[in-house]
Amino acid sequence: MHDQLRTHIEKILPLNDDEFEFISSCFTHKKYKKHQFLVQEGETVSYNYFVLKGLLKLVYSDETGKEHIVGFAMEDWWETDFPAYYLETLATMSLECIEDTEVLCLNLGDYKRLCTQLPKLEHFFLEKAYRGFISAQQRTISMMTVGIKERYEQLLEKYPSLVQRVPKSLLAAYLGVSRETLSRLPL
C-alpha cells in the first residue's frame, strides 16, 4: 500500500529508501465502508487523505440543507476539508465514501514534520496544491461561462473513469443541476 504512495510522489520527485521510510512512518492506513464519513461538518479535521482504493465525495451543505458537491477523490488523489485541516478549525464540509475506501492518513503535525525534515517533500506538496488550485479555478470559470452540456463534456474528457463510477445524481450535484436536467442532455 505504501508503494502506491511512493510511486505517486516519485512522479514529481525522486526518493531514496531512507527518505521513503521516513515518509511512510508519518502515515496511518485506514479502511472505510461505503457511506462512512472520514470528515463530518462541525468536527475537527484530523487528516489529509491519500486515496489508495475507493471513491470519496466532499460535500458542503447550505443553510437549507441542500448538498453541494465540492469534489470527488479516487485512487491517487488527496482530499480533506483543506481550510479546516490547515487552519485547525472545525469542518465546514463532510467527506464521505461513495465506495468502500482505503486511505493513507497524514495528520498536520506529521505534515509539518515531513516538510521541515525533508524539504524536498514540501516541493511535492506545493506542486499538488498548485495543481489543485488550477483545477479549482478551471472549474469555477467553467461554472460561470459555459452551459451544462459543455461542463458535462469537460468532465467526461478530463475524468472519464470518474464519470463511470459516480451515480448520475451526484454528477448532477457536482455540475450544479438536477438529475433530471442532466438526464435530458443530448449526449
GROMACS .gro file of C-alpha atoms in nm:
model
  187
    1MET     CA    1   0.000   0.000   0.000
    2HIS     CA    2   0.283   0.242   0.072
    3ASP     CA    3   0.433   0.151  -0.267
    4GLN     CA    4   0.139   0.331  -0.426
    5LEU     CA    5   0.228   0.644  -0.227
    6ARG     CA    6   0.594   0.618  -0.329
    7THR     CA    7   0.502   0.584  -0.696
    8HIS     CA    8   0.271   0.886  -0.659
    9ILE     CA    9   0.541   1.104  -0.501
   10GLU     CA   10   0.807   0.990  -0.746
   11LYS     CA   11   0.600   1.124  -1.036
   12ILE     CA   12   0.717   1.463  -0.906
   13LEU     CA   13   1.047   1.395  -0.727
   14PRO     CA   14   1.288   1.104  -0.670
   15LEU     CA   15   1.321   0.940  -0.329
   16ASN     CA   16   1.578   0.710  -0.178
   17ASP     CA   17   1.477   0.425   0.052
   18ASP     CA   18   1.562   0.611   0.375
   19GLU     CA   19   1.358   0.912   0.268
   20PHE     CA   20   1.061   0.697   0.182
   21GLU     CA   21   1.087   0.502   0.507
   22PHE     CA   22   1.064   0.834   0.694
   23ILE     CA   23   0.768   0.946   0.479
   24SER     CA   24   0.592   0.616   0.524
   25SER     CA   25   0.628   0.633   0.904
   26CYS     CA   26   0.421   0.953   0.906
   27PHE     CA   27   0.110   0.792   0.754
   28THR     CA   28  -0.150   0.561   0.901
   29HIS     CA   29  -0.362   0.322   0.695
   30LYS     CA   30  -0.739   0.314   0.740
   31LYS     CA   31  -1.032   0.140   0.572
   32TYR     CA   32  -1.383   0.279   0.545
   33LYS     CA   33  -1.710   0.131   0.422
   34LYS     CA   34  -1.943   0.282   0.163
   35HIS     CA   35  -2.144   0.573   0.316
   36GLN     CA   36  -1.899   0.607   0.607
   37PHE     CA   37  -1.768   0.956   0.686
   38LEU     CA   38  -1.400   1.043   0.711
   39VAL     CA   39  -1.482   1.405   0.798
   40GLN     CA   40  -1.812   1.544   0.924
   41GLU     CA   41  -1.920   1.907   0.925
   42GLY     CA   42  -1.867   2.067   1.266
   43GLU     CA   43  -1.593   1.827   1.375
   44THR     CA   44  -1.217   1.856   1.395
   45VAL     CA   45  -1.034   1.755   1.077
   46SER     CA   46  -0.753   1.525   1.181
   47TYR     CA   47  -0.612   1.417   0.846
   48ASN     CA   48  -0.536   1.483   0.484
   49TYR     CA   49  -0.624   1.161   0.299
   50PHE     CA   50  -0.439   0.994   0.014
   51VAL     CA   51  -0.679   0.752  -0.156
   52LEU     CA   52  -0.534   0.406  -0.218
   53LYS     CA   53  -0.860   0.244  -0.326
   54GLY     CA   54  -1.217   0.365  -0.349
   55LEU     CA   55  -1.407   0.685  -0.411
   56LEU     CA   56  -1.495   0.983  -0.190
   57LYS     CA   57  -1.715   1.290  -0.220
   58LEU     CA   58  -1.655   1.623  -0.047
   59VAL     CA   59  -1.987   1.791   0.033
   60TYR     CA   60  -2.089   2.134   0.155
   61SER     CA   61  -2.443   2.164   0.295
   62ASP     CA   62  -2.600   2.510   0.277
   63GLU     CA   63  -2.835   2.663   0.536
   64THR     CA   64  -3.137   2.499   0.368
   65GLY     CA   65  -2.975   2.155   0.392
   66LYS     CA   66  -2.906   2.130   0.019
   67GLU     CA   67  -2.588   1.938  -0.053
   68HIS     CA   68  -2.333   2.083  -0.294
   69ILE     CA   69  -2.059   1.850  -0.410
   70VAL     CA   70  -1.729   2.035  -0.395
   71GLY     CA   71  -1.525   1.747  -0.531
   72PHE     CA   72  -1.457   1.380  -0.569
   73ALA     CA   73  -1.143   1.183  -0.491
   74MET     CA   74  -1.041   0.846  -0.630
   75GLU     CA   75  -0.718   0.646  -0.635
   76ASP     CA   76  -0.401   0.857  -0.620
   77TRP     CA   77  -0.592   1.172  -0.524
   78TRP     CA   78  -0.572   1.370  -0.199
   79GLU     CA   79  -0.879   1.504  -0.022
   80THR     CA   80  -0.992   1.666   0.301
   81ASP     CA   81  -1.162   1.984   0.418
   82PHE     CA   82  -0.839   2.174   0.349
   83PRO     CA   83  -0.925   2.503   0.525
   84ALA     CA   84  -1.024   2.316   0.843
   85TYR     CA   85  -0.719   2.087   0.822
   86TYR     CA   86  -0.457   2.358   0.766
   87LEU     CA   87  -0.615   2.629   0.982
   88GLU     CA   88  -0.713   2.381   1.256
   89THR     CA   89  -1.075   2.494   1.260
   90LEU     CA   90  -1.393   2.288   1.257
   91ALA     CA   91  -1.501   2.129   0.931
   92THR     CA   92  -1.747   2.316   0.713
   93MET     CA   93  -1.771   2.019   0.476
   94SER     CA   94  -1.814   1.644   0.502
   95LEU     CA   95  -1.606   1.376   0.333
   96GLU     CA   96  -1.800   1.056   0.264
   97CYS     CA   97  -1.724   0.725   0.095
   98ILE     CA   98  -1.911   0.652  -0.226
   99GLU     CA   99  -1.740   0.310  -0.236
  100ASP     CA  100  -1.552   0.103   0.020
  101THR     CA  101  -1.231   0.300   0.054
  102GLU     CA  102  -0.872   0.262   0.178
  103VAL     CA  103  -0.666   0.568   0.257
  104LEU     CA  104  -0.334   0.674   0.397
  105CYS     CA  105  -0.386   0.945   0.658
  106LEU     CA  106  -0.146   1.231   0.729
  107ASN     CA  107  -0.204   1.448   1.035
  108LEU     CA  108  -0.098   1.813   1.035
  109GLY     CA  109   0.188   1.761   1.281
  110ASP     CA  110   0.341   1.489   1.065
  111TYR     CA  111   0.282   1.700   0.751
  112LYS     CA  112   0.480   1.985   0.908
  113ARG     CA  113   0.749   1.746   1.030
  114LEU     CA  114   0.784   1.599   0.679
  115CYS     CA  115   0.820   1.945   0.525
  116THR     CA  116   1.074   2.056   0.787
  117GLN     CA  117   1.288   1.742   0.798
  118LEU     CA  118   1.262   1.657   0.429
  119PRO     CA  119   1.237   1.994   0.248
  120LYS     CA  120   1.203   1.840  -0.096
  121LEU     CA  121   0.868   1.695   0.017
  122GLU     CA  122   0.747   2.050   0.072
  123HIS     CA  123   0.807   2.095  -0.302
  124PHE     CA  124   0.590   1.786  -0.367
  125PHE     CA  125   0.302   1.922  -0.158
  126LEU     CA  126   0.337   2.264  -0.321
  127GLU     CA  127   0.310   2.103  -0.667
  128LYS     CA  128  -0.004   1.915  -0.556
  129ALA     CA  129  -0.150   2.240  -0.417
  130TYR     CA  130  -0.077   2.426  -0.742
  131ARG     CA  131  -0.245   2.155  -0.946
  132GLY     CA  132  -0.547   2.154  -0.716
  133PHE     CA  133  -0.573   2.532  -0.732
  134ILE     CA  134  -0.551   2.529  -1.112
  135SER     CA  135  -0.823   2.265  -1.132
  136ALA     CA  136  -1.046   2.461  -0.892
  137GLN     CA  137  -1.003   2.780  -1.097
  138GLN     CA  138  -1.082   2.598  -1.420
  139ARG     CA  139  -1.396   2.454  -1.261
  140THR     CA  140  -1.504   2.796  -1.134
  141ILE     CA  141  -1.454   2.955  -1.476
  142SER     CA  142  -1.644   2.670  -1.639
  143MET     CA  143  -1.935   2.711  -1.395
  144MET     CA  144  -1.950   3.083  -1.478
  145THR     CA  145  -1.904   3.074  -1.855
  146VAL     CA  146  -2.032   2.755  -2.016
  147GLY     CA  147  -2.358   2.566  -2.023
  148ILE     CA  148  -2.432   2.236  -1.852
  149LYS     CA  149  -2.372   2.031  -2.168
  150GLU     CA  150  -2.023   2.176  -2.207
  151ARG     CA  151  -1.946   2.131  -1.835
  152TYR     CA  152  -2.051   1.768  -1.855
  153GLU     CA  153  -1.841   1.714  -2.169
  154GLN     CA  154  -1.541   1.872  -1.995
  155LEU     CA  155  -1.591   1.637  -1.700
  156LEU     CA  156  -1.615   1.338  -1.934
  157GLU     CA  157  -1.298   1.440  -2.114
  158LYS     CA  158  -1.095   1.520  -1.803
  159TYR     CA  159  -1.209   1.233  -1.578
  160PRO     CA  160  -1.365   0.953  -1.787
  161SER     CA  161  -1.313   0.682  -1.524
  162LEU     CA  162  -1.463   0.901  -1.252
  163VAL     CA  163  -1.779   0.963  -1.455
  164GLN     CA  164  -1.826   0.586  -1.493
  165ARG     CA  165  -1.808   0.532  -1.115
  166VAL     CA  166  -2.019   0.819  -0.985
  167PRO     CA  167  -2.401   0.797  -0.983
  168LYS     CA  168  -2.577   1.049  -1.212
  169SER     CA  169  -2.743   1.217  -0.915
  170LEU     CA  170  -2.401   1.300  -0.767
  171LEU     CA  171  -2.262   1.413  -1.102
  172ALA     CA  172  -2.561   1.644  -1.137
  173ALA     CA  173  -2.499   1.789  -0.790
  174TYR     CA  174  -2.132   1.842  -0.878
  175LEU     CA  175  -2.231   2.020  -1.200
  176GLY     CA  176  -2.491   2.231  -1.020
  177VAL     CA  177  -2.804   2.094  -1.188
  178SER     CA  178  -3.080   1.847  -1.112
  179ARG     CA  179  -3.052   1.483  -1.212
  180GLU     CA  180  -3.344   1.532  -1.448
  181THR     CA  181  -3.166   1.818  -1.627
  182LEU     CA  182  -2.854   1.606  -1.665
  183SER     CA  183  -3.059   1.312  -1.798
  184ARG     CA  184  -3.221   1.532  -2.064
  185LEU     CA  185  -2.890   1.643  -2.213
  186PRO     CA  186  -2.836   1.527  -2.572
  187LEU     CA  187  -2.505   1.343  -2.530
   0.00000   0.00000   0.00000
